Coordinates of C-alpha atoms and ligand atoms in Angstrom, one line a residue:
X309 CA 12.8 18.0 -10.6
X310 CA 15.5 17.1 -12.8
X311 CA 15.0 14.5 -15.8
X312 CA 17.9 11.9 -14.2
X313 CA 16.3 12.3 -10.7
X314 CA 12.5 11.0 -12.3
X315 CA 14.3 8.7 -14.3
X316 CA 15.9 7.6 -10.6
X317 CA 12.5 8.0 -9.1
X318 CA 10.8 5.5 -11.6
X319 CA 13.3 3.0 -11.3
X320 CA 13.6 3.0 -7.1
X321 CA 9.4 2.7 -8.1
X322 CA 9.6 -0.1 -10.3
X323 CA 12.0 -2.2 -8.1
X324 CA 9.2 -2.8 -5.0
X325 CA 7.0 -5.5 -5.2
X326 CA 3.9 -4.6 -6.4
X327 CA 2.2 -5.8 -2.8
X328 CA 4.8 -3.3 -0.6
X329 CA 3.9 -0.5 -3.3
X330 CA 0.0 -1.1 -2.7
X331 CA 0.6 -1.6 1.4
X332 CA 2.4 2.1 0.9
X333 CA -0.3 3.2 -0.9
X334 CA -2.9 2.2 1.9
X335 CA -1.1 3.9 4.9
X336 CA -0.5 6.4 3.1
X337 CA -4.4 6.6 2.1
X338 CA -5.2 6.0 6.1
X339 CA -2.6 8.9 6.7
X340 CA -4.2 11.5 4.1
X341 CA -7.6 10.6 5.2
X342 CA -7.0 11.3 9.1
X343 CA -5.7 14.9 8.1
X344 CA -7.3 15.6 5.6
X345 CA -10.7 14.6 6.6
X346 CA -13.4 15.2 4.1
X347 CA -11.4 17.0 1.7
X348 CA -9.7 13.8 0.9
X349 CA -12.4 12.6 -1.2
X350 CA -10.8 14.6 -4.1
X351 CA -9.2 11.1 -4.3
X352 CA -12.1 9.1 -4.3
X353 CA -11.8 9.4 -8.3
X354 CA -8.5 7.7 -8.5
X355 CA -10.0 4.6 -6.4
X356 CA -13.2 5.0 -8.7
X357 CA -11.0 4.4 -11.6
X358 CA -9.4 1.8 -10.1
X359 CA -12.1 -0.2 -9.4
X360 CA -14.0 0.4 -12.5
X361 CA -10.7 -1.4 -14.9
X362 CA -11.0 -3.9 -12.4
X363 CA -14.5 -4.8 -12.8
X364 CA -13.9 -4.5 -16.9
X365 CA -12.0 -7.9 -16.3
X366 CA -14.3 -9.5 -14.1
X367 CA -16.5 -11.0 -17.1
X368 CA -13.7 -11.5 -19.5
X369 CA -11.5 -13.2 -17.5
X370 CA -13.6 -15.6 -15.6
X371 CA -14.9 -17.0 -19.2
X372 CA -11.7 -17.5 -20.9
X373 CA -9.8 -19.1 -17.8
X374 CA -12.8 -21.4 -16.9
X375 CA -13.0 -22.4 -20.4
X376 CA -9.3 -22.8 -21.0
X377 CA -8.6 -24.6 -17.3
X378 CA -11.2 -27.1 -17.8
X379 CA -10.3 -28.0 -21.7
X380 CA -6.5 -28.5 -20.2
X381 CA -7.7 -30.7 -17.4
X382 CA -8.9 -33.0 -20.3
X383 CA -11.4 -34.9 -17.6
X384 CA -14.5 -33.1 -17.3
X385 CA -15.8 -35.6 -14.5
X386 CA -13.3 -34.2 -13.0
X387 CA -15.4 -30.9 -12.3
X388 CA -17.9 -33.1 -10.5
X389 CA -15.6 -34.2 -8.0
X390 CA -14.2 -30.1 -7.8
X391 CA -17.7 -28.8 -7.6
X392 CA -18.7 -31.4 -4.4
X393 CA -15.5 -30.6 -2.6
X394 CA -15.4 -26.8 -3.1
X395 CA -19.5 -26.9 -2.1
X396 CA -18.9 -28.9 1.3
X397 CA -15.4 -27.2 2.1
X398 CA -17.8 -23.6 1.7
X399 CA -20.6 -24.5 3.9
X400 CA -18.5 -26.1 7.0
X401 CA -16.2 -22.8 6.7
X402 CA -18.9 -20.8 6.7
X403 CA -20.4 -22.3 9.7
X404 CA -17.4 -22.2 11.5
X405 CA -17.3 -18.6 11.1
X406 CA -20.8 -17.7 12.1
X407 CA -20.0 -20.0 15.0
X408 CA -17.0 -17.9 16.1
X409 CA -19.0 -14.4 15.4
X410 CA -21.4 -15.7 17.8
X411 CA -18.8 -16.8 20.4
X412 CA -17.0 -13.7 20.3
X413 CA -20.4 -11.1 21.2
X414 CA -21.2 -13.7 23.9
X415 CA -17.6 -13.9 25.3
X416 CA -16.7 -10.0 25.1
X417 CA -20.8 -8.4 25.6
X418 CA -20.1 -5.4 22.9
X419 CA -23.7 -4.5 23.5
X420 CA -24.2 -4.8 27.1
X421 CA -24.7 -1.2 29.1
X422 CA -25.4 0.7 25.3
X423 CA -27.9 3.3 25.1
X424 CA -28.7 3.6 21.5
X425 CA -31.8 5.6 20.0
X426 CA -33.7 3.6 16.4
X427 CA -35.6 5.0 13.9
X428 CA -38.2 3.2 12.6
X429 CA -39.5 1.6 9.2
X430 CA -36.9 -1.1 7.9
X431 CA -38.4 -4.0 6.2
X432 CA -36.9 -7.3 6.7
X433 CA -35.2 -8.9 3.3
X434 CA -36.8 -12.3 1.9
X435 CA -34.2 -15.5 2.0
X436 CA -34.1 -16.7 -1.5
X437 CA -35.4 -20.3 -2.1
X438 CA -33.2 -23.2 -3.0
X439 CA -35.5 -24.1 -5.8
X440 CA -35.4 -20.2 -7.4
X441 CA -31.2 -20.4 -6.8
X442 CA -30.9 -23.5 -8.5
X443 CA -33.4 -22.7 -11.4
X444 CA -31.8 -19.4 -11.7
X445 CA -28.1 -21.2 -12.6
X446 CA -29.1 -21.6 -16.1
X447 CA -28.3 -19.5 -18.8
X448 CA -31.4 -19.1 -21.1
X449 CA -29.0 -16.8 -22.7
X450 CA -25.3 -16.9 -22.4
X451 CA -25.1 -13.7 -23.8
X452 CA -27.7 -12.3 -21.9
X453 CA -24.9 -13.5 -18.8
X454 CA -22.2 -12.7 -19.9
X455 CA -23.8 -9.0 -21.0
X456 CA -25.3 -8.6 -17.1
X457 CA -22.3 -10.2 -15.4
X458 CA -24.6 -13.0 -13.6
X459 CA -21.3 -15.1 -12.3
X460 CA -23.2 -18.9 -11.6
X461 CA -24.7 -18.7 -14.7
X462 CA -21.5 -17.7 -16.7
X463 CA -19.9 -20.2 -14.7
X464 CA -22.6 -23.2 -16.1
X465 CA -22.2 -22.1 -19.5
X466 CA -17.9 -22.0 -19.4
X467 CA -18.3 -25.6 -17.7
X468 CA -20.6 -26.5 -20.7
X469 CA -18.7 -25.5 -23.4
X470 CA -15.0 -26.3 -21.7
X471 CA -16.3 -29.9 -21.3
X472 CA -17.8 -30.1 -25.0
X473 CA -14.8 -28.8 -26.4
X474 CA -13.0 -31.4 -24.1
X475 CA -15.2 -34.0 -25.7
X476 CA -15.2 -33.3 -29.4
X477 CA -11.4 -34.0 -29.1
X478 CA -9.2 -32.5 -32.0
X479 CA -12.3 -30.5 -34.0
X480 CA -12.4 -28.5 -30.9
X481 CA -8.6 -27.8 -30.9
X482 CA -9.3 -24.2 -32.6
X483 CA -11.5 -23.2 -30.5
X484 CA -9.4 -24.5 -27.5
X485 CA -6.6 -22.5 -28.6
X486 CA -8.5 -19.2 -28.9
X487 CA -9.7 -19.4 -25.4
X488 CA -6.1 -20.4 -24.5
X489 CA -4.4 -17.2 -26.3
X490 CA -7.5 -15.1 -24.8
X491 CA -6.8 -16.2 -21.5
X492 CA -3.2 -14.9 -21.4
X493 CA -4.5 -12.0 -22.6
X494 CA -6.7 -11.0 -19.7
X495 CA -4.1 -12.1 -17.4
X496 CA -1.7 -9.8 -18.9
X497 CA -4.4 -6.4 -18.8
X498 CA -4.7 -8.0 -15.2
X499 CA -1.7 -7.2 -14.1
X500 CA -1.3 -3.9 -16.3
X501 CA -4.5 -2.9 -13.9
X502 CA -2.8 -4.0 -11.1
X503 CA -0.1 -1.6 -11.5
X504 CA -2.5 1.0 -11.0
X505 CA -3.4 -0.6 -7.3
X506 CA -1.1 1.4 -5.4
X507 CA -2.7 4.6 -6.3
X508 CA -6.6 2.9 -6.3
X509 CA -6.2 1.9 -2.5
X510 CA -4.9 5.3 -1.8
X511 CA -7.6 6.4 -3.5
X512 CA -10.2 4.7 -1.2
X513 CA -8.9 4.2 1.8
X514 CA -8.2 7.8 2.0
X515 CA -12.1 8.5 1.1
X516 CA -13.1 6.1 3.5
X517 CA -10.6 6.9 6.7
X518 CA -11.4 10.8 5.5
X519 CA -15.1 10.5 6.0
X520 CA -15.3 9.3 9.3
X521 CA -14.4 11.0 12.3
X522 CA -13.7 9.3 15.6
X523 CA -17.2 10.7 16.9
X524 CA -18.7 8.1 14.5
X525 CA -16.5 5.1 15.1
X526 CA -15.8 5.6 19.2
X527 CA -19.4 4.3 20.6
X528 CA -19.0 1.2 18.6
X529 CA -15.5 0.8 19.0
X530 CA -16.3 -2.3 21.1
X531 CA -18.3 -4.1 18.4
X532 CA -15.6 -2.8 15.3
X533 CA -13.3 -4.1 17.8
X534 CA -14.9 -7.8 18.5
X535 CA -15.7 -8.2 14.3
X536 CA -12.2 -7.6 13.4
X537 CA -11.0 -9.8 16.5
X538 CA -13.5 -12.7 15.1
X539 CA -12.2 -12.1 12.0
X540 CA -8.4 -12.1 12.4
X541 CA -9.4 -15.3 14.6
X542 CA -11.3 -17.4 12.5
X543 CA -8.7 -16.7 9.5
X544 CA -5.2 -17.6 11.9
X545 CA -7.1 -20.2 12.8
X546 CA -9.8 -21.6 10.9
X547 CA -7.9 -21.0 7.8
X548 CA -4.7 -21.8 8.9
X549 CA -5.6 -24.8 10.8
X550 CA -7.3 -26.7 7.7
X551 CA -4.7 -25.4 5.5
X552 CA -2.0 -27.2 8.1
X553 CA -3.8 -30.6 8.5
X554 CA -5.9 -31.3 5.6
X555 CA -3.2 -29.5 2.7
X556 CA -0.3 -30.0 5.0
X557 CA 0.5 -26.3 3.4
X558 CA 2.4 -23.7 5.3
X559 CA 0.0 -21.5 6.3
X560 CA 2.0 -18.5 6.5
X561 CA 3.1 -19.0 3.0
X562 CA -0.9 -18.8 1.8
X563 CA -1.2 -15.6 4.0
X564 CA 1.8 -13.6 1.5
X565 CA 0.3 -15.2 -1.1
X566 CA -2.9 -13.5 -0.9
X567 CA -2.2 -10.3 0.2
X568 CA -2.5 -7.8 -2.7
X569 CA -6.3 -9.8 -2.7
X570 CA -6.7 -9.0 1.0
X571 CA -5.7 -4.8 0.9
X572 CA -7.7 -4.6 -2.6
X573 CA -10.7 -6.7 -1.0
X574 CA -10.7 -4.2 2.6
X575 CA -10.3 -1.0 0.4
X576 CA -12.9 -2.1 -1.9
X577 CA -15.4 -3.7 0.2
X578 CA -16.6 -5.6 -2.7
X579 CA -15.2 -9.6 -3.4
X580 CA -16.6 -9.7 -6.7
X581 CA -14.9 -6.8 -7.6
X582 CA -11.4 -8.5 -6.2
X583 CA -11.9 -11.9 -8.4
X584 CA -9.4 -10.8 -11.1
X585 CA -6.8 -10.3 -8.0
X586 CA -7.7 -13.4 -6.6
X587 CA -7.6 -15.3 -9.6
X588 CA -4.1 -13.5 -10.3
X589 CA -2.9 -14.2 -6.5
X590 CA -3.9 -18.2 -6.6
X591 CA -2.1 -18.5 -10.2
X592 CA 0.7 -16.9 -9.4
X593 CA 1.8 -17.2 -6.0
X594 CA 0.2 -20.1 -4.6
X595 CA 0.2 -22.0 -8.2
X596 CA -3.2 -23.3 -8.5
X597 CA -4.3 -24.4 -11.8
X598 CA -6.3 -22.1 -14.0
X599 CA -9.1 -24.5 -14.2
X600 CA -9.7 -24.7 -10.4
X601 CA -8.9 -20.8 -9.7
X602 CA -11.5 -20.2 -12.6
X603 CA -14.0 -22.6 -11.2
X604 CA -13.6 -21.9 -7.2
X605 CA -12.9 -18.8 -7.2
X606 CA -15.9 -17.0 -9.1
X607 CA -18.3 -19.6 -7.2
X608 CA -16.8 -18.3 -3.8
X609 CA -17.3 -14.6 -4.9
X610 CA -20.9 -15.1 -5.4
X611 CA -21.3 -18.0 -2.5
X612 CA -18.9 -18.1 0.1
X613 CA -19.3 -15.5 2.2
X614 CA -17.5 -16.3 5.8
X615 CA -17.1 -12.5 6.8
X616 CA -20.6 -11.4 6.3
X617 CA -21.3 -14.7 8.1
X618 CA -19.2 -13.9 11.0
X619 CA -20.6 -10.6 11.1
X620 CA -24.1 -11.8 10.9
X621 CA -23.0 -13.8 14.8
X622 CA -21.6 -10.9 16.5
X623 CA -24.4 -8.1 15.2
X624 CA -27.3 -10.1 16.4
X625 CA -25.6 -11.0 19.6
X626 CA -24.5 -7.5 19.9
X627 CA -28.2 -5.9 18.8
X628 CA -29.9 -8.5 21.3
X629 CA -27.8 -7.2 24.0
X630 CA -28.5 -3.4 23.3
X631 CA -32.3 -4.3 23.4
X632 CA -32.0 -6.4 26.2
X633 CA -33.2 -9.7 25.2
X634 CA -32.0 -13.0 26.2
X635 CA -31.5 -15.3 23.3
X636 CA -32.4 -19.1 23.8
X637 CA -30.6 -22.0 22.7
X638 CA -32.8 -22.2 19.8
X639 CA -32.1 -18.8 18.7
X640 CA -28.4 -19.4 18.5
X641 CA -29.3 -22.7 16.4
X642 CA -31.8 -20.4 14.1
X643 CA -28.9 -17.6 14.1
X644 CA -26.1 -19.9 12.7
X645 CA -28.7 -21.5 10.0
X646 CA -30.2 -18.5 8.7
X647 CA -26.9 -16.6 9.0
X648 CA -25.4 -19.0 6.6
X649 CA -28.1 -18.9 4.2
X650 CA -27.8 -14.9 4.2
X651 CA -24.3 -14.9 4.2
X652 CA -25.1 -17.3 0.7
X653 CA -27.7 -15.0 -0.4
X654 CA -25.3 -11.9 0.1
X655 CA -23.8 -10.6 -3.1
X656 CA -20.0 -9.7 -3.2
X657 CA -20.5 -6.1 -3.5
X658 CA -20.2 -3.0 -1.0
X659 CA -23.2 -2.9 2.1
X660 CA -25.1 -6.6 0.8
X661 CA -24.1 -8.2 4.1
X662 CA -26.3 -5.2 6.4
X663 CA -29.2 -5.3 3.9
X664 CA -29.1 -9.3 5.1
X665 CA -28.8 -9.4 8.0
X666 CA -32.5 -8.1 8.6
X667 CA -33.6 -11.8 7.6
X668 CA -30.8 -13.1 10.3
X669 CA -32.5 -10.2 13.0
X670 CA -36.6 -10.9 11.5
X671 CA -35.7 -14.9 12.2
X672 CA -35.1 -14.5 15.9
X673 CA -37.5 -11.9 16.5
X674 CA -35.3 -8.4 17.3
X675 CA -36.2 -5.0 16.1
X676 CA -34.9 -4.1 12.2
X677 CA -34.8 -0.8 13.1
X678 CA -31.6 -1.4 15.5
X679 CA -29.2 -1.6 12.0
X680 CA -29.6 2.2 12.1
X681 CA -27.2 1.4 15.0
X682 CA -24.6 -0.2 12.4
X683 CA -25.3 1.0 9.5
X684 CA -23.6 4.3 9.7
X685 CA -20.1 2.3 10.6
X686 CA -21.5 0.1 8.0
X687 CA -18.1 0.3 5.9
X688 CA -15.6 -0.2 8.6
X689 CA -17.2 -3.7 9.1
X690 CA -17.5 -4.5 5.5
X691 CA -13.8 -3.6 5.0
X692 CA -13.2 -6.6 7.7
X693 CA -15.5 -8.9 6.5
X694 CA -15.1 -8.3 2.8
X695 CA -11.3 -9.7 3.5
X696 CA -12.3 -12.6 5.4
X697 CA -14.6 -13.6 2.3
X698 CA -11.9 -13.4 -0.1
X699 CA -9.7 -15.0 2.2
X700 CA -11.8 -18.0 2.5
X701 CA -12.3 -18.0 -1.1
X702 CA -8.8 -18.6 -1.9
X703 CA -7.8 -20.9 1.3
X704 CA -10.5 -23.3 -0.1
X705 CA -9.4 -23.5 -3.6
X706 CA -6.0 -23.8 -2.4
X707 CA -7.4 -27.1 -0.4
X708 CA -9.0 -28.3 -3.2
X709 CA -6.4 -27.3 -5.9
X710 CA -4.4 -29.6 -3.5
X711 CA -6.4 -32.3 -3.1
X712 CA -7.0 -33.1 -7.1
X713 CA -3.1 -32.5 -7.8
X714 CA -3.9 -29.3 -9.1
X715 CA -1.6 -27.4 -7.3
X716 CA 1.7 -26.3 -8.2
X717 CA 3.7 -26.7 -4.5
X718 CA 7.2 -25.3 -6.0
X719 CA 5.4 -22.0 -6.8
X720 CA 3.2 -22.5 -3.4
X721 CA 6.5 -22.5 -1.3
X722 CA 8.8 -20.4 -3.4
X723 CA 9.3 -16.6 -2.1
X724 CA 9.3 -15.1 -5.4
X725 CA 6.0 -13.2 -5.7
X726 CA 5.2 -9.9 -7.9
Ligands
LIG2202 N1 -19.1 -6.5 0.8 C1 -19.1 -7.9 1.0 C2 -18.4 -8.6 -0.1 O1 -18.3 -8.1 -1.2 C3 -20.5 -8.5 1.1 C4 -21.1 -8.0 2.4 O2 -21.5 -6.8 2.4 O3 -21.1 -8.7 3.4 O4 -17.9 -9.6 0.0

């Protein structure tokens, strides 16, 4: 090729949005994949790579934006009245969705007239406590989590030392500053990483469409089919709906907003490992406030987990119809509390939603061995519900950026997004 037609080449390139460059990149990954099959796990490196500068952020950037948006709100009560809010809108989202995972097995029966063989030998996972969670939030060492990435406690300690800074007034203005100037700095490398996104999703999605075969995903196509459909759902809907009447936002607005968070967060299959695209997606094009995207944010990665929750309703539904049992009233009841609580417990990383579901499948009494059943189509579902997580994430920061004036609604409704 000739040096004027890559200079042509590069240009044509760097004149697409960066979220049509990285929806090219995962149809083209899905394409690849299908043909190539296996083989196309010689990408799997470039996704690798991908992921791994994107989780180098993760720690950085979550300390130096909670610091700095909490020193520039200049009212740490303030965080109070955040932390409530984001806590209540999380739980009654989160219900919601288990509630419509639930709805949707009963409604379309993905497990009724399976024959499915189980091995045996899976132990069921122990809830965590309250007590242990809420012990657990503080820091003994700061370094110590920062060092280990342990996100609530890194959180405590930013919220600690933005509000002192906040409080000693002008001796903390150095200080201030640094975590001001840092800030921009991660948010810069953010976005130098997120060049690279086109070519990560390739990367994975062409690993992951590659490695399985339709002999895999066809006898479950019916239960793939009803966790995406609850999915899509509870976000048009769910999402939408509260993002309507209690923001009066436009919802489709939020939905281009977030989408270089949604195809990052469904090729990764991890939504800790999509907080600094998150975080970059509510700043940017829905124009919340650093301080609330740094606070919300992180806590939803680690907390707020609507897809595994949804997915938690329609696997149980679906594993008690393969085994043929009739679930009571009460088990529905124990589904959608215990569903929650392991959809809380789950971390954001790849395959922590089917490790907990065993405490959803132990509360109601059906086998543990039936997730053999879905745990070789395992990452199909996480793709779906690894989305929905992050989704929820950022519609509820959006809501509460909103509701405490920290949102920005000229950047919300303009068009202009990278
Ligand atoms: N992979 C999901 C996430 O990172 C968690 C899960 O497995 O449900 O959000």
């Amino acid at each position: 090729m000739s040096k004027q037609a890559t200079t042509n080449h590069r240009k044509v390139w760097r004149r697409i949005p960066l979220w049509q460059k990285i929806l090219i990149g995962l149809v083209l990954g899905v394409l690849v994949g299908v043909l190539m099959g296996e083989s196309a796990s010689v990408f799997k490196p470039i996704g690798d790579i991908f992921i791994g500068a994107i989780k180098m952020l993760i720690v950085p950037l979550i300390f130096s934006t909670l610091v700095a948006g909490i020193t520039a709100m200049r009212d740490p009560q303030k965080m109070g009245r955040i932390g409530a809010r984001t806590i209540g809108l999380y739980l009654i989202t989160t219900a919601f969705a288990i509630t419509i995972g639930l709805l949707a097995s009963l409604v379309f029966q993905p497990g009724v007239g399976m024959e499915m063989g189980f091995e045996s030998g899976v132990e069921a996972k122990e809830a965590p406590s309250l007590v242990d969670i809420i012990v657990g939030l503080v820091p003994q060492n700061p370094i110590d989590a920062l060092a280990s990435g342990n996100i609530l406690q890194i959180i405590v300690f930013a919220i600690g030392l933005g509000s002192s800074l906040t409080l000693i007034g002008e001796k903390g203005e150095p200080v201030v500053r640094v975590f001001e100037s840092f800030a921009e700095a991660m948010y810069k490398l953010t976005g130098i990483v997120m060049a690279f996104a086109p070519f990560g999703v390739f990367g994975l999605i062409a690993h992951v469409a590659g490695s399985y075969g339709l002999e895999v995903l066809l006898p479950l196509a019916k239960v793939i089919g009803v966790a995406y459909f609850a999915s899509i759902l509870h976000v048009l809907v769910v999402y939408s709906g509260l993002l309507a009447l209690l923001g009066r936002l436009n919802p489709l607005r939020f939905l281009q907003g977030i989408l270089d968070a949604l195809v990052v967060a469904y090729s990764s299959a991890s939504s800790s490992g999509t907080l600094p695209v998150s975080i970059r997606c509510a700043q940017k094009n829905l124009g919340v406030s650093e301080g609330v995207a740094g606070f919300v944010l992180p806590v939803g990665a680690t907390i707020n987990m609507d897809g595994t929750a949804i997915y938690n309703g329609v696997v149980a539904v679906f594993i008690a119809q393969l085994v043929g049992v009739d679930l009571s009233l009460m088990d529905y009841g124990m589904i959608i509390i215990t569903g929650t609580l392991a959809s809380i417990g789950s971390a954001g990383v790849p395959g922590a939603g089917l490790v907990m579901l065993t405490i959803v499948l132990a509360q109601v009494g059906l086998p543990l061995e039936t997730i053999a059943v879905i745990a070789g189509i395992d990452r199909i579902l996480d793709m779906a519900r690894t989305s929905v997580n992050v989704a929820g994430d950022l519609m509820v920061t959006t809501l509460v950026g909103k509701s405490e004036g920290e949102l920005n609604e000229d950047v919300y409704n303009s068009l202009s997004r990278s």
